[in-house]
């Protein structure tokens, strides 16, 4: 059992693959680009269909990782080169500096000391955070990060001075490491499709047009509004909320495939709105609602709320109207009527673009027409780089990738 | 109780005989084409409903829909259709197919086409005064005058901007013919022999 398994991506798929392999007795190297694990799931407010906080599940996994000496973790790292063949890979890992070492106690003094702010990536750009920051409240590893933009400035010096534990390392530098592995699991996940590409939705014309991933942050207690769903234009509670399904999905000009989860995400987010705002009305504009297997019950439950209505129409235009309202135009394909409807908060249900479409694996791999990766002999895709899907499917897929990887390294 | 099955013959006909007719199969009935169309206020059905009617076998409604001749080929719907349906080709294909069968879904378009044709046939030019005059007068002399009066503001503006010449009536004064009129006529006659419609 000399060979290890290298897992790229620390979202639900990658974490599952790493844990399954390590708990079966194999050495694992886990490489994550962010300063924390959990992937996009860490940014969700609640899980459908049970509407429980995703952190329950994540924390259990982090405990398992922490207590397993077989897992070697690289954060803020990317794989830049893969050489060799199944059973014998040399993988180049490029780690970006964090400028904070393991002595950090998350006391927060460095954050207080610096003045510069940066866009909050964890909140999908809604709001700013200090340039010395904890990525989010429940981050694992639980440790501050200093943004490279302030390292050589006065702010950098202030952060160092403020730290009572000598945890700030301003001369931290990028590191290149080579790891040996017998098999590789690629679980680099997905990115939300860029809403501004669907030009007739005028995404940048109003702060009250947001994406579904931003809606998750708006509803989350740790988010930019402390969990209050408001219109970002004026901080007031919305009265008429619209969800636009297939925003840039199932469209030959954008993502041609169905992401399978955005109908459910909107159904879930409709419950966020109704939970908080008793008088708010929600309208979901759809081509067809895709809620498969056990999720159909969830759809039925949401449909029973009389303040949530469903209109069968792909919206063809969104434009700012009068009094801060947004005007939506569509053709109701049930009645045949062409309509204009006013809403004060519009959520674009964008789809999941595989990260393997945006940046390729540095090895000879085969991708389908949408950029989803296909398995090779010693390199296996896991989760949403293989097909779009919900969390429990990603977990299963991570497990199955771990098994394939074990079959390569077992007995070598 | 017996329910009448959809008449499948019409849609098969469209798939086979209409330009890009098979694209209708691609449509997922999202409604974007109808909303994208700049003529959405004028259209009775819009592309999506037409495709639906084709699938349901509603021959008369489709063949007589003015929309298939209203389409100005602006390409908006084609550019945005999420399924890549060649909407314009099908719209024009349907108009062509209707004319072939002697159906004139929208008299105005057809008359305008004839006025356009007559102008070219006479002088080799599309005369921007002649065509609308001939077109409006097709409604008969009295109606024609009223139609023209309605358009007077536009006409005046066009004259002021030198976009139109002044004329008292069609052919008064006559427009200059182009050189090589004979050759053009030959071509036009041949085209006419190939074209399906009764009204040119
Ligand atoms: C609006 C919305 C709401 C959703 N709500 C739910 C829900 O309620 N319930 C549910 O089951 N599902 C939900 N989903 C789906 C869920 O987000 C996905 O199933 C899940 O994120 C898939 O996990 P993953 O590990 O495959 O990808 P990711 O979560 O994207 O994780 C991939 C990880 O890889 C890292 N990475 C990327 N590139 C590299 C690289 N080159 N090198 C190293 N690391 C890299 C990333 O930083 C990330 O940590 C929702 C999706 C959306 C869009
Ligand atoms: S780096 Fe130092 S000052 Fe900043 S949070 Fe960590 S321990 Fe506190
Ligand atoms: S899941 Fe729903 S919103 Fe998402 S692409 Fe599929 S049909 Fe469209
Ligand atoms: S836009 Fe395309 S897919 Fe949508 S209804 Fe029109 S033709 Fe059909
Ligand atoms: S091409 Fe025809 S049907 Fe399509 S948007 Fe333009 S006018 Fe309307």
XYZ file of C-alpha atoms and ligand atoms in Angstrom:
697
model
C 0.000 0.000 0.000
C 2.798 2.350 -0.858
C 0.972 4.544 -3.298
C -1.239 7.439 -2.436
C -4.341 8.832 -4.115
C -4.376 12.486 -5.033
C -7.716 14.293 -4.901
C -8.158 17.691 -6.537
C -10.977 19.837 -5.126
C -12.244 19.916 -1.572
C -15.971 20.287 -2.226
C -18.463 17.578 -1.277
C -17.306 15.298 -4.103
C -13.589 15.621 -3.350
C -13.983 15.460 0.430
C -16.074 12.293 0.066
C -13.502 10.687 -2.226
C -10.633 11.623 0.104
C -12.394 10.332 3.220
C -13.550 7.079 1.694
C -10.066 6.301 0.393
C -8.315 7.318 3.633
C -10.740 5.414 5.826
C -10.175 2.349 3.658
C -6.508 2.646 4.600
C -4.956 4.556 1.715
C -2.806 7.658 1.891
C -4.492 10.687 0.385
C -3.249 14.078 -0.777
C -6.129 16.592 -0.943
C -5.529 19.740 -2.995
C -7.957 22.674 -2.646
C -7.820 26.032 -4.425
C -9.733 28.017 -1.780
C -8.344 28.804 1.687
C -11.074 26.518 3.105
C -12.810 23.196 2.362
C -16.448 22.547 1.527
C -16.692 24.088 -1.930
C -19.914 25.752 -3.018
C -21.937 23.897 -0.414
C -20.283 25.985 2.310
C -21.993 28.997 0.718
C -25.528 27.570 0.822
C -28.045 28.715 3.418
C -30.052 25.490 3.538
C -30.197 22.169 1.727
C -33.205 21.043 -0.230
C -35.324 19.118 0.298
C -34.995 18.918 4.083
C -34.148 22.595 4.552
C -31.418 21.865 7.057
C -28.157 23.843 7.306
C -25.406 22.260 5.168
C -22.875 22.836 7.914
C -24.069 19.853 9.961
C -22.820 17.484 7.296
C -19.726 19.513 6.497
C -18.578 19.677 10.105
C -18.807 15.932 10.528
C -16.620 15.558 7.444
C -14.089 18.097 8.699
C -13.822 16.191 11.989
C -13.178 13.002 10.071
C -10.450 14.739 8.052
C -8.857 16.266 11.128
C -8.661 12.954 12.936
C -7.291 11.019 9.974
C -3.495 11.169 9.714
C -3.604 9.612 6.245
C -4.942 12.832 4.686
C -2.418 15.474 3.746
C -4.139 18.758 2.973
C -3.006 21.566 0.690
C -5.219 24.673 0.652
C -4.845 27.700 -1.656
C -3.251 25.253 -4.081
C -3.670 24.133 -7.636
C -2.301 21.294 -9.674
C -0.231 22.685 -12.522
C 1.309 19.547 -13.943
C 0.703 15.798 -14.115
C 3.368 13.455 -15.410
C 3.648 9.692 -15.622
C 1.063 6.954 -16.025
C -1.521 5.067 -13.939
C 0.184 3.743 -10.827
C 2.984 6.244 -11.121
C 2.128 9.935 -11.367
C 4.257 12.923 -10.415
C 1.967 15.828 -9.659
C 3.135 19.434 -9.414
C 1.261 21.463 -6.811
C 1.457 25.229 -6.724
C 0.552 26.742 -3.366
C -0.213 30.436 -2.982
C 0.939 32.204 0.175
C -1.581 32.675 2.980
C 0.713 35.010 4.945
C -0.683 33.506 8.162
C 0.778 30.409 9.859
C -0.734 27.715 12.096
C -0.205 29.789 15.242
C -3.265 31.898 14.314
C -6.019 31.731 16.960
C -8.562 33.731 14.939
C -8.449 36.518 17.496
C -9.275 38.991 14.720
C -6.805 41.703 15.752
C -5.122 41.858 12.315
C -8.512 42.412 10.659
C -9.235 45.271 13.014
C -5.864 46.852 12.325
C -5.973 46.967 8.525
C -8.020 49.487 6.593
C -8.088 48.169 3.030
C -11.088 46.128 1.911
C -11.605 43.640 -0.907
C -14.789 42.293 -2.559
C -16.201 39.425 -0.510
C -15.730 36.396 -2.753
C -17.520 34.113 -0.309
C -20.646 36.291 -0.675
C -20.295 36.284 -4.486
C -19.197 39.897 -4.508
C -22.077 41.231 -2.372
C -20.275 43.558 0.001
C -16.653 43.947 1.011
C -14.431 42.505 3.724
C -11.178 43.595 5.304
C -8.051 42.488 3.438
C -7.057 40.431 6.521
C -9.989 38.071 6.969
C -11.465 34.747 7.969
C -13.107 33.433 4.750
C -16.232 32.649 6.758
C -17.356 31.866 10.299
C -17.089 28.080 10.067
C -14.056 27.883 7.775
C -11.878 24.794 7.891
C -8.942 25.224 8.350
C -10.020 27.788 10.907
C -7.401 30.407 10.133
C -7.071 33.959 8.829
C -5.854 34.901 5.340
C -4.075 38.061 4.296
C -4.784 39.312 0.814
C -1.627 39.686 -1.339
C -2.693 43.225 -2.286
C -1.799 44.607 1.177
C 1.315 42.596 1.962
C 3.743 45.252 0.772
C 1.699 48.182 2.065
C 1.399 49.899 5.403
C -1.672 47.735 6.082
C 0.507 44.631 5.856
C 2.864 46.010 8.487
C -0.119 46.967 10.668
C -1.451 43.409 10.500
C 1.885 41.978 11.531
C 2.203 44.423 14.378
C -1.316 43.747 15.614
C -0.876 39.979 15.825
C -0.206 38.899 19.431
C 0.825 35.373 18.368
C 3.402 36.139 15.712
C 1.219 34.373 13.150
C 1.553 36.898 10.325
C 4.315 35.969 7.872
C 4.767 38.780 5.392
C 7.593 37.087 3.521
C 5.500 33.995 2.816
C 5.932 33.021 -0.849
C 4.384 30.688 -3.463
C 5.597 27.121 -3.061
C 5.935 24.415 -5.646
C 5.770 20.816 -4.424
C 5.856 17.518 -6.261
C 3.714 14.691 -4.878
C 3.744 11.097 -6.054
C 0.439 9.336 -6.544
C -0.846 6.132 -8.097
C -4.241 7.535 -9.089
C -5.931 10.925 -9.292
C -9.513 11.979 -8.555
C -10.493 15.263 -10.201
C -13.338 16.927 -8.276
C -12.891 20.597 -9.168
C -16.643 21.306 -9.163
C -18.572 24.014 -10.954
C -19.012 27.756 -11.350
C -22.262 29.695 -11.663
C -22.863 30.635 -15.294
C -22.082 34.312 -15.862
C -25.521 35.993 -15.798
C -24.339 39.090 -17.656
C -23.869 36.944 -20.754
C -27.654 36.662 -21.101
C -27.823 40.229 -22.317
C -31.635 40.545 -22.433
C -31.773 40.059 -18.653
C -29.729 43.230 -18.107
C -28.110 41.749 -15.028
C -25.936 44.792 -14.394
C -28.746 47.310 -14.748
C -30.083 46.995 -11.185
C -28.837 45.752 -7.802
C -32.267 44.139 -7.437
C -31.476 41.594 -10.148
C -29.408 38.918 -8.400
C -28.367 35.346 -9.109
C -29.464 32.254 -7.226
C -26.048 31.797 -5.600
C -26.253 35.375 -4.318
C -29.729 34.637 -2.969
C -28.206 31.863 -0.849
C -25.853 34.421 0.712
C -28.653 36.947 1.183
C -30.602 34.402 3.222
C -27.615 33.108 5.217
C -27.032 34.432 8.721
C -23.335 34.921 7.906
C -24.167 36.781 4.678
C -23.968 40.468 3.755
C -27.317 41.388 5.354
C -27.108 39.087 8.348
C -29.645 36.789 6.746
C -32.269 39.410 5.906
C -33.746 39.155 2.433
C -33.826 42.737 1.197
C -33.606 44.720 -2.007
C -29.990 45.755 -2.283
C -31.008 49.033 -3.945
C -32.592 50.446 -0.778
C -32.443 47.849 1.988
C -36.229 47.408 2.030
C -38.048 44.104 2.095
C -39.242 43.018 -1.370
C -42.974 42.544 -1.956
C -42.979 40.784 -5.313
C -40.163 38.360 -5.938
C -39.577 36.648 -9.286
C -37.471 33.609 -10.045
C -36.342 33.193 -13.659
C -35.637 29.547 -14.423
C -33.158 28.358 -17.050
C -31.380 31.740 -17.034
C -28.693 30.832 -19.562
C -29.450 27.096 -19.366
C -30.955 24.688 -21.900
C -29.915 27.247 -24.457
C -27.681 26.609 -27.455
C -26.291 30.125 -27.060
C -25.274 29.540 -23.435
C -25.229 26.298 -21.398
C -27.064 23.852 -23.651
C -27.729 21.329 -20.855
C -30.058 21.272 -17.859
C -28.219 21.724 -14.551
C -30.876 19.596 -12.799
C -30.743 21.523 -9.492
C -31.770 25.112 -10.235
C -35.509 24.384 -10.273
C -35.129 22.857 -6.819
C -32.887 25.719 -5.693
C -35.594 28.231 -6.655
C -38.312 26.202 -4.934
C -36.097 26.189 -1.859
C -35.378 29.904 -2.095
C -39.092 30.622 -2.466
C -39.462 29.085 0.985
C -36.695 31.397 2.303
C -38.740 34.386 1.134
C -42.046 33.084 2.465
C -40.497 32.137 5.794
C -39.231 35.686 6.384
C -41.729 37.885 4.591
C -45.269 36.869 5.326
C -46.814 39.278 2.807
C -44.388 38.785 -0.042
C -45.601 37.158 -3.233
C -43.364 34.855 -5.208
C -43.669 33.994 -8.892
C -41.579 31.285 -10.513
C -41.266 31.611 -14.307
C -40.308 28.303 -15.863
C -40.136 26.270 -19.077
C -40.856 23.129 -17.095
C -40.138 22.355 -13.452
C -37.600 19.599 -13.093
C -37.857 18.007 -9.686
C -36.945 14.361 -10.009
C -37.554 11.339 -7.776
C -37.857 12.165 -4.062
C -37.692 15.889 -4.820
C -41.125 15.829 -6.425
C -42.685 15.819 -2.934
C -40.847 19.018 -2.178
C -42.283 20.602 -5.321
C -45.787 19.538 -4.311
C -45.289 21.045 -0.871
C -44.056 24.383 -2.214
C -46.892 24.508 -4.747
C -49.411 24.295 -1.922
C -48.392 27.770 -0.697
C -50.933 30.093 -2.274
C -48.517 33.006 -2.284
C -46.149 31.118 -4.550
C -47.368 31.013 -8.135
C -45.978 29.338 -11.217
C -46.060 30.805 -14.720
C -45.040 28.666 -17.654
C -42.937 31.101 -19.641
C -39.300 31.672 -20.358
C -38.790 35.344 -19.652
C -37.622 37.153 -22.784
C -36.736 40.550 -21.349
C -36.011 42.223 -18.006
C -35.816 45.997 -17.863
C -35.817 48.549 -15.077
C -39.218 50.266 -14.967
C -40.744 53.028 -12.881
C -40.523 53.411 -9.091
C -37.624 51.014 -8.867
C -39.678 48.122 -10.221
C -38.354 45.645 -12.757
C -40.481 44.818 -15.777
C -40.463 41.240 -17.053
C -41.828 40.246 -20.439
C -42.818 36.796 -21.499
C -45.364 34.658 -23.270
C -47.481 32.517 -20.990
C -47.387 29.303 -22.946
C -50.357 27.847 -21.105
C -52.748 30.666 -21.994
C -50.941 32.005 -25.061
C -51.024 35.505 -23.585
C -48.038 37.820 -23.952
C -47.547 39.697 -20.709
C -45.558 42.297 -18.804
C -45.154 41.791 -15.068
C -43.615 44.001 -12.415
C -41.413 42.688 -9.617
C -39.146 44.381 -7.105
C -36.620 41.560 -6.673
C -35.602 39.239 -9.491
C -33.528 36.109 -8.974
C -31.853 34.575 -12.021
C -31.631 30.814 -11.643
C -28.312 30.332 -13.418
C -26.883 26.891 -14.045
C -23.694 25.063 -13.156
C -20.828 25.269 -15.605
C -18.277 22.521 -15.010
C -14.914 23.975 -13.954
C -13.331 21.533 -16.401
C -14.992 23.623 -19.122
C -13.328 26.773 -17.799
C -9.907 25.296 -17.078
C -8.654 21.959 -18.298
C -6.895 19.194 -16.408
C -3.139 19.310 -17.186
C -3.233 15.781 -18.632
C -4.528 14.068 -21.723
C -8.267 13.845 -20.978
C -11.459 13.527 -23.007
C -14.297 16.008 -22.442
C -17.822 15.995 -23.799
C -19.216 18.900 -25.830
C -20.137 20.806 -22.647
C -16.766 20.426 -20.926
C -17.683 17.578 -18.551
C -14.729 15.245 -18.140
C -14.696 11.548 -18.925
C -12.749 9.026 -16.910
C -9.276 8.020 -18.054
C -7.327 4.977 -16.920
C -5.786 6.479 -13.798
C -7.569 9.829 -13.562
C -11.212 9.854 -12.527
C -13.720 12.690 -12.498
C -15.989 13.019 -9.471
C -19.132 15.064 -8.869
C -20.107 18.088 -10.886
C -17.120 17.917 -13.241
C -18.743 14.735 -14.550
C -22.348 15.875 -14.641
C -24.432 18.535 -12.932
C -26.158 17.362 -9.787
C -27.167 17.779 -6.188
C -25.066 17.052 -3.142
C -26.066 13.492 -2.385
C -25.288 12.511 -5.974
C -21.892 14.231 -5.683
C -21.166 12.318 -2.485
C -22.012 9.018 -4.175
C -19.892 9.953 -7.142
C -16.936 10.839 -4.897
C -17.235 7.439 -3.256
C -17.335 5.653 -6.571
C -14.282 7.591 -7.802
C -12.438 6.593 -4.618
C -13.159 2.950 -5.363
C -11.846 3.290 -8.931
C -8.708 4.983 -7.622
C -8.208 2.241 -5.023
C -8.431 -0.370 -7.777
C -5.476 1.306 -9.500
C -3.219 1.568 -6.461
C -4.254 -1.597 -4.570
C -1.591 -4.255 -4.555
C 1.109 -2.101 -6.114
C -66.367 8.814 -25.455
C -64.126 8.929 -28.448
C -61.541 11.657 -28.626
C -60.296 12.892 -31.930
C -56.625 12.161 -32.432
C -54.397 14.940 -33.733
C -54.210 15.089 -37.490
C -50.648 14.076 -38.155
C -50.730 14.612 -41.898
C -50.234 18.371 -41.792
C -47.150 18.313 -39.632
C -45.580 15.624 -41.813
C -46.308 17.840 -44.792
C -44.585 20.763 -43.096
C -41.562 18.682 -42.118
C -41.183 17.544 -45.707
C -42.244 20.456 -47.852
C -41.467 23.598 -45.904
C -37.984 25.060 -45.818
C -36.398 24.015 -42.472
C -39.797 22.602 -41.526
C -38.168 19.856 -39.476
C -36.819 22.518 -37.115
C -40.325 22.712 -35.661
C -39.510 19.426 -33.938
C -36.708 21.128 -32.028
C -38.975 23.708 -30.403
C -39.448 23.311 -26.648
C -42.284 25.852 -26.432
C -40.445 28.325 -24.248
C -42.032 31.444 -25.744
C -38.902 33.522 -26.234
C -39.437 34.011 -29.985
C -42.851 35.562 -29.472
C -41.482 38.027 -26.921
C -38.324 38.862 -28.839
C -40.248 39.727 -32.006
C -40.455 43.485 -32.625
C -43.835 42.828 -34.239
C -45.181 41.025 -31.167
C -47.968 43.600 -30.896
C -49.109 42.874 -34.453
C -48.795 39.116 -34.518
C -51.842 36.956 -33.934
C -49.941 33.800 -33.016
C -46.222 34.386 -33.141
C -43.800 31.600 -34.052
C -44.247 29.458 -30.915
C -48.012 29.190 -31.286
C -47.669 28.468 -34.981
C -45.342 25.550 -34.227
C -47.842 24.301 -31.701
C -50.670 24.564 -34.223
C -48.571 22.691 -36.787
C -48.017 19.875 -34.336
C -51.720 19.809 -33.568
C -52.541 19.556 -37.268
C -54.380 22.878 -37.535
C -53.816 23.383 -41.225
C -56.281 26.215 -41.852
C -55.183 28.285 -38.924
C -51.517 28.029 -39.873
C -51.917 28.537 -43.611
C -54.136 31.570 -43.069
C -52.137 33.124 -40.252
C -51.125 36.658 -41.286
C -48.010 36.245 -39.125
C -46.188 34.094 -41.644
C -46.195 37.049 -44.017
C -45.684 39.713 -41.358
C -42.222 38.475 -40.424
C -39.629 40.993 -41.570
C -36.612 38.676 -41.236
C -35.100 40.803 -38.509
C -33.361 37.717 -37.051
C -34.045 38.599 -33.390
C -35.917 35.391 -32.674
C -33.431 33.235 -34.515
C -30.512 34.692 -32.584
C -32.200 34.088 -29.232
C -34.039 30.828 -29.749
C -32.517 28.528 -27.103
C -33.021 25.527 -29.349
C -31.500 27.025 -32.474
C -34.749 26.805 -34.463
C -34.359 28.593 -37.811
C -37.525 30.561 -37.109
C -37.284 32.907 -40.100
C -36.716 30.108 -42.583
C -39.771 28.285 -41.327
C -41.899 31.455 -41.330
C -40.963 32.235 -44.927
C -41.212 28.585 -45.845
C -44.770 28.524 -44.574
C -45.683 31.698 -46.484
C -44.230 30.208 -49.633
C -46.092 26.962 -49.056
C -49.361 28.823 -48.522
C -48.949 30.881 -51.695
C -48.107 27.728 -53.631
C -51.516 26.444 -52.680
C -53.190 29.674 -53.673
C -53.725 30.849 -50.100
C -52.912 34.472 -49.389
C -52.604 34.751 -45.624
C -52.056 38.491 -45.566
C -53.411 40.539 -48.454
C -51.453 43.663 -47.483
C -48.066 41.982 -47.710
C -49.004 40.386 -50.947
C -50.238 43.691 -52.404
C -47.150 45.472 -51.237
C -45.112 42.801 -52.937
C -47.072 43.370 -56.133
C -46.570 47.154 -56.008
C -42.878 46.527 -55.447
C -42.807 44.123 -58.368
C -44.736 46.449 -60.708
C -42.341 49.279 -60.005
C -39.334 47.143 -60.814
C -41.006 45.663 -63.853
C -41.782 49.110 -65.309
C -38.617 51.038 -64.600
C -36.079 48.639 -63.143
C -36.155 50.719 -59.977
C -37.838 50.514 -56.613
C -39.249 54.001 -56.546
C -39.853 55.111 -52.988
C -42.775 57.318 -54.042
C -44.223 55.009 -56.632
C -44.403 51.838 -54.520
C -46.414 53.245 -51.603
C -48.692 55.123 -54.012
C -49.489 52.029 -55.993
C -49.889 50.093 -52.769
C -52.320 52.530 -51.166
C -54.320 52.948 -54.363
C -54.921 49.196 -54.516
C -57.588 49.746 -51.914
C -59.537 51.668 -54.601
C -59.374 55.393 -55.475
C -61.403 56.763 -52.539
C -59.865 54.512 -49.872
C -56.497 55.124 -51.458
C -56.755 58.883 -51.019
C -57.745 58.430 -47.368
C -54.888 56.009 -46.812
C -52.508 58.513 -48.345
C -53.826 61.361 -46.207
C -53.143 59.216 -43.143
C -49.551 58.851 -44.235
C -49.177 62.558 -45.072
C -46.985 63.443 -42.084
C -44.523 60.693 -42.881
C -44.568 61.693 -46.552
C -43.860 65.336 -45.719
C -40.990 64.377 -43.450
C -39.532 62.126 -46.120
C -39.786 64.951 -48.700
C -38.176 67.426 -46.320
C -35.245 65.096 -45.786
C -34.933 64.460 -49.526
C -35.737 60.786 -48.955
C -38.578 60.895 -51.482
C -39.368 62.708 -54.729
C -42.596 64.603 -55.194
C -45.161 63.026 -57.473
C -48.821 63.729 -58.126
C -49.672 60.137 -58.902
C -48.089 56.863 -59.989
C -46.029 57.496 -63.107
C -46.505 61.315 -62.925
C -43.863 62.330 -63.764
C -42.560 58.908 -64.900
C -39.396 57.578 -63.276
C -36.338 57.149 -65.446
C -35.812 53.599 -66.630
C -32.545 51.905 -65.899
C -30.184 50.827 -68.645
C -30.479 47.190 -69.671
C -34.190 47.048 -68.916
C -34.622 44.247 -71.468
C -32.248 41.901 -69.688
C -33.869 42.604 -66.340
C -37.337 41.907 -67.746
C -36.130 38.572 -69.040
C -34.846 37.673 -65.616
C -38.046 38.797 -63.926
C -40.210 36.833 -66.333
C -38.212 33.733 -65.618
C -38.500 34.318 -61.883
C -42.234 34.768 -62.240
C -42.559 31.502 -64.114
C -40.816 29.791 -61.189
C -42.728 31.600 -58.460
C -45.772 29.975 -56.959
C -48.196 32.773 -56.059
C -51.021 33.968 -58.230
C -50.508 37.541 -57.171
C -46.848 37.728 -58.104
C -28.170 28.096 -6.179
C -27.809 26.686 -5.871
C -28.334 26.066 -4.760
C -28.035 24.739 -4.478
N -28.656 24.155 -3.426
C -28.476 22.830 -3.212
C -29.193 22.164 -2.180
O -29.945 22.797 -1.435
N -29.036 20.811 -2.023
C -28.207 20.085 -2.842
O -28.112 18.870 -2.681
N -27.486 20.705 -3.827
C -27.605 22.053 -4.022
N -26.896 22.661 -5.025
C -25.893 21.869 -5.769
C -24.554 21.789 -5.018
O -24.022 23.083 -4.901
C -23.583 20.862 -5.750
O -24.143 19.588 -5.832
C -22.235 20.715 -5.049
O -21.624 21.957 -4.865
C -21.308 19.801 -5.845
O -20.104 19.609 -5.148
P -18.717 19.444 -5.906
O -17.730 19.006 -4.891
O -18.877 18.590 -7.096
O -18.337 20.902 -6.451
P -17.954 22.239 -5.650
O -18.875 22.481 -4.551
O -17.848 23.282 -6.718
O -16.505 21.961 -5.057
C -15.362 21.959 -5.876
C -14.152 22.373 -5.081
O -13.002 22.297 -5.914
C -12.221 23.471 -5.770
N -11.469 23.688 -7.019
C -11.926 24.189 -8.191
N -10.946 24.196 -9.112
C -9.852 23.681 -8.507
C -8.527 23.455 -8.948
N -8.152 23.712 -10.200
N -7.649 22.918 -8.083
C -8.020 22.644 -6.807
N -9.258 22.842 -6.332
C -10.172 23.357 -7.180
C -13.220 24.544 -5.476
O -12.609 25.635 -4.820
C -14.221 23.806 -4.595
O -13.845 23.849 -3.249
C -27.162 24.001 -5.323
C -26.616 24.625 -6.434
C -26.948 25.953 -6.745
C -26.433 26.576 -7.981
S -3.264 36.292 12.256
Fe -2.815 36.882 14.356
S -4.052 38.726 14.654
Fe -4.832 37.747 12.858
S -6.490 36.504 13.633
Fe -4.698 35.189 13.535
S -3.825 35.324 15.560
Fe -5.257 37.018 15.409
S -33.035 22.495 -13.329
Fe -34.763 23.756 -13.967
S -33.920 25.847 -14.090
Fe -32.190 24.438 -14.050
S -31.680 24.150 -16.195
Fe -33.018 22.447 -15.564
S -35.082 23.115 -16.070
Fe -33.769 24.941 -16.127
S -37.728 30.494 -29.010
Fe -37.298 28.586 -30.107
S -37.687 26.967 -28.611
Fe -38.618 28.819 -27.806
S -40.755 28.737 -28.490
Fe -39.630 29.899 -30.041
S -38.963 28.412 -31.556
Fe -39.597 27.283 -29.751
S -37.466 37.295 -37.746
Fe -39.695 37.541 -38.005
S -40.651 36.334 -36.389
Fe -38.492 36.567 -35.872
S -38.435 38.317 -34.508
Fe -38.053 39.118 -36.570
S -40.067 39.656 -37.384
Fe -40.425 38.389 -35.570
